[in-house]
mmCIF file of C-alpha atoms in Angstrom:
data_model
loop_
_atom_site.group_PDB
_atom_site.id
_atom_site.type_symbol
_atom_site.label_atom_id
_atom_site.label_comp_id
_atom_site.label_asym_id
_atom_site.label_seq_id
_atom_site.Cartn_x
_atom_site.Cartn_y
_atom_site.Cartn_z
ATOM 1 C CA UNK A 125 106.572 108.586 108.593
ATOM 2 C CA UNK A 126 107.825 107.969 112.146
ATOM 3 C CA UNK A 127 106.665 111.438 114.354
ATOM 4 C CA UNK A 128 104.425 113.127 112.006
ATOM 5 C CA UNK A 129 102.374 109.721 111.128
ATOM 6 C CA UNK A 130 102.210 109.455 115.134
ATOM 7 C CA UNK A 131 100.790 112.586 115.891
ATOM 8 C CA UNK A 132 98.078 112.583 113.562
ATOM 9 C CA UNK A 133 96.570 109.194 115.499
ATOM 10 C CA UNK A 134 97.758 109.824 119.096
ATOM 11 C CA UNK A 135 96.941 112.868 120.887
ATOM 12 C CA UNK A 136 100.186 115.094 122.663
ATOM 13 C CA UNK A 137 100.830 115.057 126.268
ATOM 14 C CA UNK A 138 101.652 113.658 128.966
ATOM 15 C CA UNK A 139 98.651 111.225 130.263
ATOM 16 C CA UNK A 140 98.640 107.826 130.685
ATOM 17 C CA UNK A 141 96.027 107.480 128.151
ATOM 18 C CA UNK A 142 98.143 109.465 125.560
ATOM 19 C CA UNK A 143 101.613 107.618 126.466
ATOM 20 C CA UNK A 144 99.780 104.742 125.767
ATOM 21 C CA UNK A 145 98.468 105.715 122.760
ATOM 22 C CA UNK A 146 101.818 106.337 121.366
ATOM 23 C CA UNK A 147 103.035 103.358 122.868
ATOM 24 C CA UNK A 148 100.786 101.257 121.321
ATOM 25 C CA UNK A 149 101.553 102.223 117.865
ATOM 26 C CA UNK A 150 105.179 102.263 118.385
ATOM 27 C CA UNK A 151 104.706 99.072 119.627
ATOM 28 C CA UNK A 152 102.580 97.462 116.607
ATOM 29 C CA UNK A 153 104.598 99.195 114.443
ATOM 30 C CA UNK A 154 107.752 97.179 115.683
ATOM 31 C CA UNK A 155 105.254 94.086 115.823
ATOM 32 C CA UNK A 156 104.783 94.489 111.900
ATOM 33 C CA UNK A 157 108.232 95.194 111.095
ATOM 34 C CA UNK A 158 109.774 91.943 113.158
ATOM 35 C CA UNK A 159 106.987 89.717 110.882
ATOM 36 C CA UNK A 160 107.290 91.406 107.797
ATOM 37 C CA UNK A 161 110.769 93.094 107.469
ATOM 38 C CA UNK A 162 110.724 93.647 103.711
ATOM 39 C CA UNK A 163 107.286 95.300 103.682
ATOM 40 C CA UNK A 164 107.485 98.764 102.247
ATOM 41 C CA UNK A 165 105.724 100.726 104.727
ATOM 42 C CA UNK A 166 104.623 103.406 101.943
ATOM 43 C CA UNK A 167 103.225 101.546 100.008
ATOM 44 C CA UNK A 168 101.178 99.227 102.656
ATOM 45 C CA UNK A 169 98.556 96.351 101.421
ATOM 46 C CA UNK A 170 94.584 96.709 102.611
ATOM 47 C CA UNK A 171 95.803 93.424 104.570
ATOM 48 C CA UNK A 172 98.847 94.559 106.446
ATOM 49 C CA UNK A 173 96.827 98.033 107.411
ATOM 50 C CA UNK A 174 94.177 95.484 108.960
ATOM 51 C CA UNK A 175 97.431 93.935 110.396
ATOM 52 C CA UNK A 176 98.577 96.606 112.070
ATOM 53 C CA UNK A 177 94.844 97.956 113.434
ATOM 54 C CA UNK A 178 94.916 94.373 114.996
ATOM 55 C CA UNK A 179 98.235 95.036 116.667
ATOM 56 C CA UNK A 180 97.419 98.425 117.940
ATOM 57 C CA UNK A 181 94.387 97.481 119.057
ATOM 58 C CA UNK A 182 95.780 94.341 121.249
ATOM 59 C CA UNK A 183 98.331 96.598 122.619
ATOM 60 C CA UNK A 184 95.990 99.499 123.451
ATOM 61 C CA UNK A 185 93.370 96.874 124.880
ATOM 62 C CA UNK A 186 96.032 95.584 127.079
ATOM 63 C CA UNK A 187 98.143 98.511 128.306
ATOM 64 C CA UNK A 188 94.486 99.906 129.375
ATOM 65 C CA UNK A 189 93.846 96.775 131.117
ATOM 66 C CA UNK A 190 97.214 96.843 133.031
ATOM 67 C CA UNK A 191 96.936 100.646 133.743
ATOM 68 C CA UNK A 192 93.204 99.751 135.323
ATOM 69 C CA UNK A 193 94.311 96.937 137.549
ATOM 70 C CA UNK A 194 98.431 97.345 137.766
ATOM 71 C CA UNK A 195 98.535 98.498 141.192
ATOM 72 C CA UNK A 196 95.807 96.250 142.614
ATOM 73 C CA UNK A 197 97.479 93.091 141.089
ATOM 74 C CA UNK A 198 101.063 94.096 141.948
ATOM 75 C CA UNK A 199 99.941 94.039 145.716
ATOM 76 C CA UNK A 200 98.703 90.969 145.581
ATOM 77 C CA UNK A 201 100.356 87.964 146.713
ATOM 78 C CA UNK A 202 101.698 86.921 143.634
ATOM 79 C CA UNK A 203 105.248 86.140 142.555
ATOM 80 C CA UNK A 204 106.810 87.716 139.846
ATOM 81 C CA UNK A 205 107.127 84.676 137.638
ATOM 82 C CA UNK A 206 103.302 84.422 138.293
ATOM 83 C CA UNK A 207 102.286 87.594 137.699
ATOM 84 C CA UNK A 208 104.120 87.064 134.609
ATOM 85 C CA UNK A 209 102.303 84.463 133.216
ATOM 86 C CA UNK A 210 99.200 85.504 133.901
ATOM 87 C CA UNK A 211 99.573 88.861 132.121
ATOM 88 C CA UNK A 212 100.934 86.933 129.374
ATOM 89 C CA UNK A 213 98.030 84.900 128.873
ATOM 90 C CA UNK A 214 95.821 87.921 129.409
ATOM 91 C CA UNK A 215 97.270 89.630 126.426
ATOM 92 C CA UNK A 216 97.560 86.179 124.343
ATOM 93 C CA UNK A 217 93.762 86.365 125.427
ATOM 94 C CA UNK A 218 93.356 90.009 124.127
ATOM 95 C CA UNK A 219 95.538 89.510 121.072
ATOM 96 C CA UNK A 220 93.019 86.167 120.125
ATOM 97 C CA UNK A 221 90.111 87.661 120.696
ATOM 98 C CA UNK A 222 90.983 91.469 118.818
ATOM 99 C CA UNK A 223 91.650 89.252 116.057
ATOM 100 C CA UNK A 224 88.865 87.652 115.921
ATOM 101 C CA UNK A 225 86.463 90.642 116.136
ATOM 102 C CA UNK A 226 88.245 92.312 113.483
ATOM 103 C CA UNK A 227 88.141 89.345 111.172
ATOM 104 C CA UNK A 228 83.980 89.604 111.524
ATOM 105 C CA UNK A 229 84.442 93.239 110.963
ATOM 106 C CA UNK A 230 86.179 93.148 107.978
ATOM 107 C CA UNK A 231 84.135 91.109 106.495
ATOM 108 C CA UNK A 232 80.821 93.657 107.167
ATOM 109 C CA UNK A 233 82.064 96.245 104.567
ATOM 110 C CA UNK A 234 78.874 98.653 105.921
ATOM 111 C CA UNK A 235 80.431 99.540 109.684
ATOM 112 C CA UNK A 236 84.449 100.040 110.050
ATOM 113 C CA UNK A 237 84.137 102.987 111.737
ATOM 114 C CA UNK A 238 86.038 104.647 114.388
ATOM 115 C CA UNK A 239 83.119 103.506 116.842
ATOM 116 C CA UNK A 240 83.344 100.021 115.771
ATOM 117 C CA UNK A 241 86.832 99.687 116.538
ATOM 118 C CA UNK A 242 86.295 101.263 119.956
ATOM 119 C CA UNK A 243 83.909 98.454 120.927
ATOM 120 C CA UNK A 244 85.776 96.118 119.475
ATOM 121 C CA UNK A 245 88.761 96.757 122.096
ATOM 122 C CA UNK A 246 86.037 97.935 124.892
ATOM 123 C CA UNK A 247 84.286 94.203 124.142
ATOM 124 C CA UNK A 248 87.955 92.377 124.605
ATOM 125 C CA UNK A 249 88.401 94.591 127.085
ATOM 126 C CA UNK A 250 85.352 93.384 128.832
ATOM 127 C CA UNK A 251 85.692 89.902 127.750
ATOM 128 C CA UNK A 252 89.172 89.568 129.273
ATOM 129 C CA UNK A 253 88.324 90.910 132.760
ATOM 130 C CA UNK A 254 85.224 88.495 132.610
ATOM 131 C CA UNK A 255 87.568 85.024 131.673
ATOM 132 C CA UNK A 256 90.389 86.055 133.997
ATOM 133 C CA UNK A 257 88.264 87.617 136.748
ATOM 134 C CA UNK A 258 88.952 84.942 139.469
ATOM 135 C CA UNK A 259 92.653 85.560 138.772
ATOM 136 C CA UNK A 260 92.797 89.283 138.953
#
């Protein structure tokens, strides 16, 4: 599944869009697998696939969040331990609300499209720089 499965939803190169892209679902993939280590992965349940959209999602949402403001927020006065923290709760934020959103969508059978889980992650996106705003 590994490289083949990856290709067909990440796009090749080199960007920092498309390394994240790949990072992401390596990333939920690894997620899944450390919470559900007996799970066949060929034979996956309607529930762990919405599993796993939740995990790539949260760690698309944030690695687009940290490639937006990683420079400006590494300059700032800040201490490592800090700076820590705060990104932690950022993605805790991120992770909370994704999950959320994609409960609601599940549950509305008539839009779970592509588009709908692009605003989903643009609207935690959004939501996140609005709640930690002061902090960033």
């Amino acid at each position: 599944m590994g490289y083949l499965a990856l290709t067909n939803v990440c796009p090749r190169g080199g960007s920092l869009d498309e390394e994240s892209c790949q990072t992401s679902v390596h990333s939920a993939l690894s997620d899944f697998l450390d919470k559900n280590p007996s799970v066949d992965m060929s034979n996956l349940s309607d529930d762990n696939l919405w599993v796993l959209t939740t995990y790539y999602l949260g760690h698309e949402a944030f690695n687009l969040i940290q490639i937006d403001i990683g420079q400006s927020f590494e300059s700032k006065q800040v201490g490592l331990s800090e700076r820590m923290a705060r990104l932690r709760g950022m993605r805790d934020y991120i992770e909370a609300e994704i999950s959320t959103q994609l409960n609601a969508l599940r549950s509305n059978t008539s839009d779970q499209s592509t588009k709908a889980l692009q605003t989903i992650m643009n609207t935690a996106i959004k939501n996140t720089f609005h709640v930690f705003e002061v902090e960033i």
